[in-house]
Coordinates of C-alpha atoms in Angstrom, one line a residue:
X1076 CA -75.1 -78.9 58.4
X1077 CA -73.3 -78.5 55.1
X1078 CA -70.3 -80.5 56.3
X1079 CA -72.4 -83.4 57.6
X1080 CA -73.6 -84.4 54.6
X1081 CA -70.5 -85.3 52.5
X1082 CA -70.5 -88.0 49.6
X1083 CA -69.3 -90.4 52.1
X1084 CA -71.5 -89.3 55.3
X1085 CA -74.4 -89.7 52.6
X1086 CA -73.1 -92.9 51.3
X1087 CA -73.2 -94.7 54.8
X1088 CA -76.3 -93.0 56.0
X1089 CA -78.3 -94.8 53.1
X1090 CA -76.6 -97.6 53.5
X1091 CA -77.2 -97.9 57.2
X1092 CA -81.0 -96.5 56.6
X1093 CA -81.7 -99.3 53.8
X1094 CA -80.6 -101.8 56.1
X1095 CA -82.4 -100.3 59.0
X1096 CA -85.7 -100.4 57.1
X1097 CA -85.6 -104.0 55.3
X1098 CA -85.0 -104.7 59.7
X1099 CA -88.1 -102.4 60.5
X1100 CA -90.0 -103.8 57.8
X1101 CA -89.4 -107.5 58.1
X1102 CA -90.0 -107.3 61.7
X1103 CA -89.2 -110.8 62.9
X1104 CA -87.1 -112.5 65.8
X1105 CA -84.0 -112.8 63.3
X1106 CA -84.3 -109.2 62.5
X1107 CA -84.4 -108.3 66.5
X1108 CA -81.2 -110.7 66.8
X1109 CA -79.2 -109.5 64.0
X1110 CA -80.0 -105.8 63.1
X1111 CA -78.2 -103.9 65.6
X1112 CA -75.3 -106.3 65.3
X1113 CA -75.3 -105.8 61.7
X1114 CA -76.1 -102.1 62.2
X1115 CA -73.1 -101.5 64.8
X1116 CA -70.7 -103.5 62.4
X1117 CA -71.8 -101.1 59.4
X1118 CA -71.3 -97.8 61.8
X1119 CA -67.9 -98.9 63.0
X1120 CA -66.7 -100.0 59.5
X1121 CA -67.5 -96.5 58.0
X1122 CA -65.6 -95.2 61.1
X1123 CA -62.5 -96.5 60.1
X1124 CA -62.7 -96.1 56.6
X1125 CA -63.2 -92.3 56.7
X1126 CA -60.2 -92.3 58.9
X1127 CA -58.6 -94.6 56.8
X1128 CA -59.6 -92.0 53.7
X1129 CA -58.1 -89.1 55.7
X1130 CA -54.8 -91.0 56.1
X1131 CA -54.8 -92.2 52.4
X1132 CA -53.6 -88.9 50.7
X1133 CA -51.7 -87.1 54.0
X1134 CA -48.8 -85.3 52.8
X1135 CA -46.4 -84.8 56.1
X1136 CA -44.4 -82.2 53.8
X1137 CA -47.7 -80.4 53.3
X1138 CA -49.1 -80.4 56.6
X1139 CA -51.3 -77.4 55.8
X1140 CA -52.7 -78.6 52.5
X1141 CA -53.3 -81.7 54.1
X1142 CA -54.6 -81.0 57.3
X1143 CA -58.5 -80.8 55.6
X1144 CA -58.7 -83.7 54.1
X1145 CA -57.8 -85.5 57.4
X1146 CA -60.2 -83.6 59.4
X1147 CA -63.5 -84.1 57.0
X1148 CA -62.4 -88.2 57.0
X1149 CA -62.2 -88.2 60.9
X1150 CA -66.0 -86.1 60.7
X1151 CA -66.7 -88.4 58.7
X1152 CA -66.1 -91.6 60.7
X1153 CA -67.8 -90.5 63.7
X1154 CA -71.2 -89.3 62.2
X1155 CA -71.4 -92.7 60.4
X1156 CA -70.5 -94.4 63.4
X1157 CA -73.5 -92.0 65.9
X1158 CA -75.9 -92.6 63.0
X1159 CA -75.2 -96.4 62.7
X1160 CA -75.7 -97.1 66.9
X1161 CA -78.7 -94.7 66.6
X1162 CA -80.2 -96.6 64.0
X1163 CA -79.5 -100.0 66.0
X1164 CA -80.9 -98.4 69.1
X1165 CA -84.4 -98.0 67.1
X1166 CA -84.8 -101.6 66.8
X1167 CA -83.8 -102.1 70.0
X1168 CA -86.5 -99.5 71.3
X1169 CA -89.1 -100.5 69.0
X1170 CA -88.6 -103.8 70.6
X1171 CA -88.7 -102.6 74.4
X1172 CA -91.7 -100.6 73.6
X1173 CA -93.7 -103.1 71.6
X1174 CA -92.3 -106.1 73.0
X1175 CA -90.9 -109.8 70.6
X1176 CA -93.2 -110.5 67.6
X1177 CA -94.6 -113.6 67.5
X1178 CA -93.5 -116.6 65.8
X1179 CA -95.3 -116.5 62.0
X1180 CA -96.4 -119.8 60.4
X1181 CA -94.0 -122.5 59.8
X1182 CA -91.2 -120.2 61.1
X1183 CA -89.1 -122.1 63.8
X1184 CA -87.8 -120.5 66.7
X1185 CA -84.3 -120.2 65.3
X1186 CA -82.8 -119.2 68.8
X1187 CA -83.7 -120.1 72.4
X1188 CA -84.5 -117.0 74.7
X1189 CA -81.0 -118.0 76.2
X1190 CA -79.2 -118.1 72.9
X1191 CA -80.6 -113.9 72.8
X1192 CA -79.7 -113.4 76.3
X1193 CA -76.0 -114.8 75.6
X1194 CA -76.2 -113.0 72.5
X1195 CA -77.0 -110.0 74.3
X1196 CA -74.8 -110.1 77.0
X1197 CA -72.2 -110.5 74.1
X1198 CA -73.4 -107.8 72.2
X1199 CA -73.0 -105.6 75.5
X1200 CA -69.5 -106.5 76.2
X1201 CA -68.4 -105.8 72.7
X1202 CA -70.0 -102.0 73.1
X1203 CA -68.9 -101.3 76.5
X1204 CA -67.0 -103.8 77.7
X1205 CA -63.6 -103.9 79.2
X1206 CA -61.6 -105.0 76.8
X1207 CA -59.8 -103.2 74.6
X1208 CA -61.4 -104.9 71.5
X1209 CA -65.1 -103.3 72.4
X1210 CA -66.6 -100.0 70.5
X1211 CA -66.3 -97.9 72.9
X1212 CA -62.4 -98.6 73.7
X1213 CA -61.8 -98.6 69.8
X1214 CA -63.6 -95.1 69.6
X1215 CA -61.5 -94.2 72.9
X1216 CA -58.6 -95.4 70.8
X1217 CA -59.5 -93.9 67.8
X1218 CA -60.3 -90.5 68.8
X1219 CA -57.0 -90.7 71.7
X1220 CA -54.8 -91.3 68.3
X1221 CA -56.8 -88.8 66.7
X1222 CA -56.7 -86.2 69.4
X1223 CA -52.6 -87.6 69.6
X1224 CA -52.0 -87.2 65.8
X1225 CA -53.9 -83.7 65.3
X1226 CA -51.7 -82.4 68.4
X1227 CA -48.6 -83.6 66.3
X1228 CA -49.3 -82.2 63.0
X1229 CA -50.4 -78.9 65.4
X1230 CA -46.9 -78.9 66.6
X1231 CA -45.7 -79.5 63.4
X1232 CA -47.6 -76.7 61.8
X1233 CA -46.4 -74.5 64.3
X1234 CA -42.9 -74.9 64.0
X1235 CA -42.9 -75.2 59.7
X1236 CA -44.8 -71.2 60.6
X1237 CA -42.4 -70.4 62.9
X1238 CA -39.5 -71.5 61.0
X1239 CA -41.2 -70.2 57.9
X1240 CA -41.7 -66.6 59.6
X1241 CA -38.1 -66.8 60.9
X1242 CA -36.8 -67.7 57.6
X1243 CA -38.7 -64.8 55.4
X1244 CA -38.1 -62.4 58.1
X1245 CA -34.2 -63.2 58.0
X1246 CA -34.0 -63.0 54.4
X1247 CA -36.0 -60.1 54.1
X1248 CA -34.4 -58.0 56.7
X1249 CA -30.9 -59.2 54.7
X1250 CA -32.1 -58.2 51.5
X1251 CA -33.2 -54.9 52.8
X1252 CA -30.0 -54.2 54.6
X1253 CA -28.2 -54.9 51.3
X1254 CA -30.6 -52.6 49.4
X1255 CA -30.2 -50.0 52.1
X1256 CA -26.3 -49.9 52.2
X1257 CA -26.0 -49.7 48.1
X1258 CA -28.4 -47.2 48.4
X1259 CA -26.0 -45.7 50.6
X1260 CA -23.2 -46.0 49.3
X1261 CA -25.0 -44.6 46.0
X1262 CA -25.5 -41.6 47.5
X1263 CA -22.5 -41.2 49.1
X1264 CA -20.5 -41.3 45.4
X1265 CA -23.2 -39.2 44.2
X1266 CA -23.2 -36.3 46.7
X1267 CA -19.8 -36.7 47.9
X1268 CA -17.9 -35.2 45.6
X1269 CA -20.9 -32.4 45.4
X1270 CA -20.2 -31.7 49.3
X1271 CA -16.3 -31.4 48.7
X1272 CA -16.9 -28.8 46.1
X1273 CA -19.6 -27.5 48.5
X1274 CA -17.0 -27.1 50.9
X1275 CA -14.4 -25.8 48.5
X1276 CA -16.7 -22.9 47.2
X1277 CA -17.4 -22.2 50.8
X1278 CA -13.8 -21.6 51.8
X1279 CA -13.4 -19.4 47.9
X1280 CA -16.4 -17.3 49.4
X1281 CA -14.9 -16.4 52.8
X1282 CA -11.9 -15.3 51.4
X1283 CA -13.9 -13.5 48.1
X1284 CA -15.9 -12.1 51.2
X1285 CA -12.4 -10.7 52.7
X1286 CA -11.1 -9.4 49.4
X1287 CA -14.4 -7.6 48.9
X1288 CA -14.7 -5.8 52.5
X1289 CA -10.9 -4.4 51.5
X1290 CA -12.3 -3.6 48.0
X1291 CA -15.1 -1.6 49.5
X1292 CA -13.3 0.2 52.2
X1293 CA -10.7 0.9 49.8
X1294 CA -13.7 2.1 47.5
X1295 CA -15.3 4.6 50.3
X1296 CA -11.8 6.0 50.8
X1297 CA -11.1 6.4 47.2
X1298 CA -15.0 8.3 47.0
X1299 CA -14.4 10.1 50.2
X1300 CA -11.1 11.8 48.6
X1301 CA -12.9 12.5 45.3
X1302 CA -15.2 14.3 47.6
X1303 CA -12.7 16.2 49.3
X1304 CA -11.3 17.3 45.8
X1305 CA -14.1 17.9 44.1
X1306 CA -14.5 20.4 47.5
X1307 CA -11.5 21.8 47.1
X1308 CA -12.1 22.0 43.2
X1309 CA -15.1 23.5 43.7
X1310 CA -14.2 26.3 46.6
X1311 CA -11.1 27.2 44.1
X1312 CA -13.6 27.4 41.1
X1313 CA -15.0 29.9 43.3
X1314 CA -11.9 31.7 44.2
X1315 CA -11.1 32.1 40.4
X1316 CA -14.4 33.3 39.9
X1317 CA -14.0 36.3 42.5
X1318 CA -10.8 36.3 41.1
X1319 CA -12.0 37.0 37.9
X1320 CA -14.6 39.7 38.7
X1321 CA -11.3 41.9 40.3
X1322 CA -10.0 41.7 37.7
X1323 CA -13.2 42.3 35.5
X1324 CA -13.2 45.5 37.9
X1325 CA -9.6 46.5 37.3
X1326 CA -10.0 46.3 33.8
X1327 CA -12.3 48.6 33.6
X1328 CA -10.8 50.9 35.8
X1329 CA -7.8 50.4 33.7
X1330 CA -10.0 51.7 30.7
X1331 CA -11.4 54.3 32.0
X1332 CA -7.6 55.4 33.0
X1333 CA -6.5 54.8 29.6
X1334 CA -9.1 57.4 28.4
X1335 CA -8.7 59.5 30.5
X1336 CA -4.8 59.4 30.1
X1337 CA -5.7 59.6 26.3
X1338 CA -8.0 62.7 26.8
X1339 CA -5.1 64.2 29.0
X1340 CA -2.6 63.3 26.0
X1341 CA -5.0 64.6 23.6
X1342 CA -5.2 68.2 25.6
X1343 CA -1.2 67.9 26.0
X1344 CA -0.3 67.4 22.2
X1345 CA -3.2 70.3 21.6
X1346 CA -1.4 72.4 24.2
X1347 CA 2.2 71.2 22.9
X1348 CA 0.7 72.7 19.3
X1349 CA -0.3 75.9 20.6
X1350 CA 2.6 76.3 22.1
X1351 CA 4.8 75.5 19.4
X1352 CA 2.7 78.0 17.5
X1353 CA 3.3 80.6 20.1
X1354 CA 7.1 79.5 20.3
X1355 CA 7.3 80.2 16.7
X1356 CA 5.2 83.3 16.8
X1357 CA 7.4 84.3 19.5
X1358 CA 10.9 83.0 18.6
X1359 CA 12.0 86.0 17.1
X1360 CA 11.1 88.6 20.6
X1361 CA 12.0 86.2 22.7
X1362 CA 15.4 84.3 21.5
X1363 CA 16.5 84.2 25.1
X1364 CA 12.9 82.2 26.6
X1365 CA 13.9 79.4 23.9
X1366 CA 16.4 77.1 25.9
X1367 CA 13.7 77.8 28.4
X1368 CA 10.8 76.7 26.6
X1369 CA 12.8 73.8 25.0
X1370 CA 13.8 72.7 28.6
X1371 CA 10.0 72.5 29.3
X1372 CA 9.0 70.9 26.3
X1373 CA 11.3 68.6 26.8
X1374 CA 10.1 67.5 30.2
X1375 CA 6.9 67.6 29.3
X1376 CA 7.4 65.4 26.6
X1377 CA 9.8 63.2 28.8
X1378 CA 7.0 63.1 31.4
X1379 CA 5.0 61.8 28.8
X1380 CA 6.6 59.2 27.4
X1381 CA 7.9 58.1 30.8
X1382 CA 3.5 57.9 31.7
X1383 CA 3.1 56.1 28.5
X1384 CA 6.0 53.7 29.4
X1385 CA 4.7 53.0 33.0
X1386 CA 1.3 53.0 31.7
X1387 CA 2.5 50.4 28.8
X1388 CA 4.2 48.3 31.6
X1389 CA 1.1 48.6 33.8
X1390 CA -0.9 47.2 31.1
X1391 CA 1.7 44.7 30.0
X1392 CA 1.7 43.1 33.3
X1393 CA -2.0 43.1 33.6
X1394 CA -2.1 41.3 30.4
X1395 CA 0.5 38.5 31.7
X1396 CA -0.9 38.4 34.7
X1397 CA -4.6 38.1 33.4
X1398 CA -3.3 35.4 30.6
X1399 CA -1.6 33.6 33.4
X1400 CA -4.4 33.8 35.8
X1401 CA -6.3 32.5 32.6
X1402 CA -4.2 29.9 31.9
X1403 CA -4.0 28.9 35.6
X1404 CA -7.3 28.7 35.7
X1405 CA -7.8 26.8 32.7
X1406 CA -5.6 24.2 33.5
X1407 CA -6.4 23.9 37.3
X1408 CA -10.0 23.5 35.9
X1409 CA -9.1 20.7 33.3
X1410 CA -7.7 19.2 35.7
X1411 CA -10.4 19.1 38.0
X1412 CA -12.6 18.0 35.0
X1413 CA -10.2 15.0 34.6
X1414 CA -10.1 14.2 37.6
X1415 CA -13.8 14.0 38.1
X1416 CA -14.0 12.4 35.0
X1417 CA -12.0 9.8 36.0
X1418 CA -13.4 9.2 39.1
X1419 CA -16.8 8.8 38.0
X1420 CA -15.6 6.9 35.2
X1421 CA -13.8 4.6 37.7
X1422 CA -16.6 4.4 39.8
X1423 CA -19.0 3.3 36.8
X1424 CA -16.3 0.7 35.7
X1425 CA -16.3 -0.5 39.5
X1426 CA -20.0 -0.2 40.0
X1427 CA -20.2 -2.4 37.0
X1428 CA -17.6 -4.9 38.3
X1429 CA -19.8 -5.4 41.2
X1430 CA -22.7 -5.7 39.9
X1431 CA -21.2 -8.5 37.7
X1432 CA -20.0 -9.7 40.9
X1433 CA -23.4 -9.4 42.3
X1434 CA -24.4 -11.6 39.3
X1435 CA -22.0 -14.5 40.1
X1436 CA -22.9 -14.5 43.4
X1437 CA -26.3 -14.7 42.8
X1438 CA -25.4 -17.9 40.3
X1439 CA -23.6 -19.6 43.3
X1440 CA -25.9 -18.9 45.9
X1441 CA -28.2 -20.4 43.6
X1442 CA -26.2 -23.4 42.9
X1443 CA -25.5 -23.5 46.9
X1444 CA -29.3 -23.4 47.5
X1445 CA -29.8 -26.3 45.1
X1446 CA -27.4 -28.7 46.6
X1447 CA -28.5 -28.0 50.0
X1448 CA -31.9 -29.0 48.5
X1449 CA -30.3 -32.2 47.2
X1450 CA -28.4 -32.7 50.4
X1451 CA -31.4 -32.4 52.6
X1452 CA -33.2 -34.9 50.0
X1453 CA -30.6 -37.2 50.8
X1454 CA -30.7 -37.0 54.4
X1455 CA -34.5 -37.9 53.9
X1456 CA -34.0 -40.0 52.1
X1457 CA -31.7 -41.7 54.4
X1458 CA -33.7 -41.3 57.2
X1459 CA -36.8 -42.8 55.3
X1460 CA -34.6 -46.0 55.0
X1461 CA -33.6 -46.2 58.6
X1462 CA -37.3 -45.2 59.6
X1463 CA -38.6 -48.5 57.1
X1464 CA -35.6 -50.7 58.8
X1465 CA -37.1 -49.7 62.3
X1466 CA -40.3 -50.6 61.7
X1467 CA -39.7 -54.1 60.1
X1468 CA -39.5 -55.5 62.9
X1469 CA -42.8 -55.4 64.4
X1470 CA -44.1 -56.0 61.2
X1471 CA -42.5 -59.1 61.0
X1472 CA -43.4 -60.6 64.5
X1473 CA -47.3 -59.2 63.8
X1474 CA -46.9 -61.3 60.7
X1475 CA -45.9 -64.1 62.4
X1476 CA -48.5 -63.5 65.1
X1477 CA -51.2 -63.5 62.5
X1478 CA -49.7 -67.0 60.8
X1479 CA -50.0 -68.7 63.9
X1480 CA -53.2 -67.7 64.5
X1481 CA -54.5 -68.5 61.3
X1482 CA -52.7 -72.0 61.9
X1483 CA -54.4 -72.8 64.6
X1484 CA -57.6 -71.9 63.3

């Protein structure tokens, strides 16, 4: 009801209605004649002027914008026009239901009841005759050009959407394409030279990888021979120490030899004494016993000396052969010592070297880890640009969907 009663709706329906009651109230033969004539005239003028209204401000570069204001003038000329004919048609009820008033007091008849019917029969041929002059063929007209025009700027509206749509969509879809490929092409200068180094520290791996498999079988075999010598250091640390308890054993025996040779020396010189006593006791009764005795005493003493001699060389042979033994000993064990001292220190100088390997390793591995992590963004990345591209395009046509409908609404 809202959009009935617009300024210029309201304007003609109190026009119309003041006319239509000064006819009412005046009641009279001239009324009857000329109100709906005068009623008609009034709805079909505000017909065309809310058309011509519409038309007055239509912008055809602004179909959409102006598309309202040409709609609300064409309401606007047909409810003036309904409410001008109904207001005619309720002088001519009033009349068929109560009939002509009568002629007042010096009032002449004006018009003969022919004059009316001629009138009449004009009046009717005007509305709904068959010329193209009459009401009903101007409101035919009207709302044909109406109908014709509204299809046009329908037409028109549709294309300007379409071609708008087409024209967004195309530029947008460009745009994007160019924002997509520098993107691109940023990443590829970004990571590209991060993926040849990638590749590079791959290829320095495989062969580090080679060069440490040799490294560590050369390292087992290197550990596996210390083993073996520290065996065979340790079985002849055992040898030497059997070794040593011989002679341990033979040293003693040697001693208790030596005393007893030194006893048995002892008791000799004792017995060489008491014989030299008894020689000299003797030497005068027994003159010729003297080569004799001197014979033995000088084996004996020869046996002696030749004991002590032997016994000497015995002993000085033990001695060189104990200091040899000794030394032998000595330096096979400070050998053995260095040895094992230099393989353990070369085994903490390699454990070390690994483990500092270990360390660098663990750096690149790291580093490796965090441009995979950057590569893999970057594929995302990618992929999130190609996914957005995709789905664009229905985007765009619903868009366009939805403009046409809200055209055509």
């Amino acid at each position: 009801m809202a959009a009935i009663f617009t300024p210029e709706n309201i304007v003609a329906f109190l026009l119309i209605s003041s006319f239509t009651a000064m006819f009412h109230l005046r009641w009279d033969r001239q009324s009857i004649s000329i109100g709906p004539t005068i009623l008609t005239t009034l709805g079909i003028f505000f017909c065309f002027l809310g058309i011509a209204l519409g038309l007055l401000d239509f912008d055809a570069n602004d179909v959409k914008g102006s598309l309202p204001q040409l709609l609300q003038g064409i309401r606007t000329a047909f409810w003036a026009s309904v409410y001008g004919i109904g207001m005619a048609l309720t002088i001519k009820g009033r009349r068929a239901l109560f009939g002509t008033p009568a002629l007042r007091e010096g009032q002449t008849t004006g018009v003969t009841l022919g004059d009316v019917a001629d009138q009449l029969a004009r009046l009717n041929r005007a509305i709904a005759g068959d010329d193209d002059s009459t009401l009903i063929s101007q409101i035919k007209l009207a709302r044909s050009d109406s109908n014709e025009r509204l299809g046009r700027l329908q037409v028109s509206f549709d294309n300007f959407v379409k071609v708008m749509a087409e024209a967004n969509s195309k530029a947008l879809i460009e745009a994007l394409s160019n924002i997509i490929n520098d993107f691109n092409n940023q990443l590829k200068e970004q990571f590209g030279e991060n993926f040849k180094q990638l590749n590079s520290a791959v290829e320095k791996l495989v062969v580090w990888q080679a060069e440490y498999k040799s490294q560590l079988s050369d390292l087992i075999t290197q550990e596996t021979a210390t083993r073996e010598s520290m065996k065979i250091a340790a079985d002849q640390f055992s040898t030497v120490v059997k070794l040593s308890e011989t002679f341990s054993k033979t040293a003693s025996d040697l001693s208790t030899l030596l005393n007893s040779l030194e006893i048995q020396k002892e008791q000799l010189l004792t017995l060489l004494r008491l014989l030299s006593d008894l020689v000299k006791e003797a030497s005068g009764a027994v003159p010729k016993i003297e080569p004799s005795i001197i014979e033995m005493v000088r084996q004996i003493s020869s046996g002696v000396v030749d004991s002590q001699k032997k016994l000497t060389a015995v002993l000085e042979e033990y001695a060189r052969t104990t200091k040899e033994n000794d030394q032998t000993f000595r330096t096979l064990l400070k050998a053995q010592m260095e040895a094992a001292n230099k393989d353990l220190n070369s085994h903490i100088k390699q454990m070390s070297e690994d483990t500092k390997k270990q360390v660098v390793l663990l750096d690149k591995a790291l580093q490796d880890e965090l441009t995979k992590s950057i590569e893999s963004l970057g594929k995302q990345l990618t992929a999130l640009s190609q996914k957005f591209v995709q789905d664009y395009t229905p985007l765009t046509e619903q868009l366009r969907k939805l403009a046409t409908e809200l055209g055509r609404r």
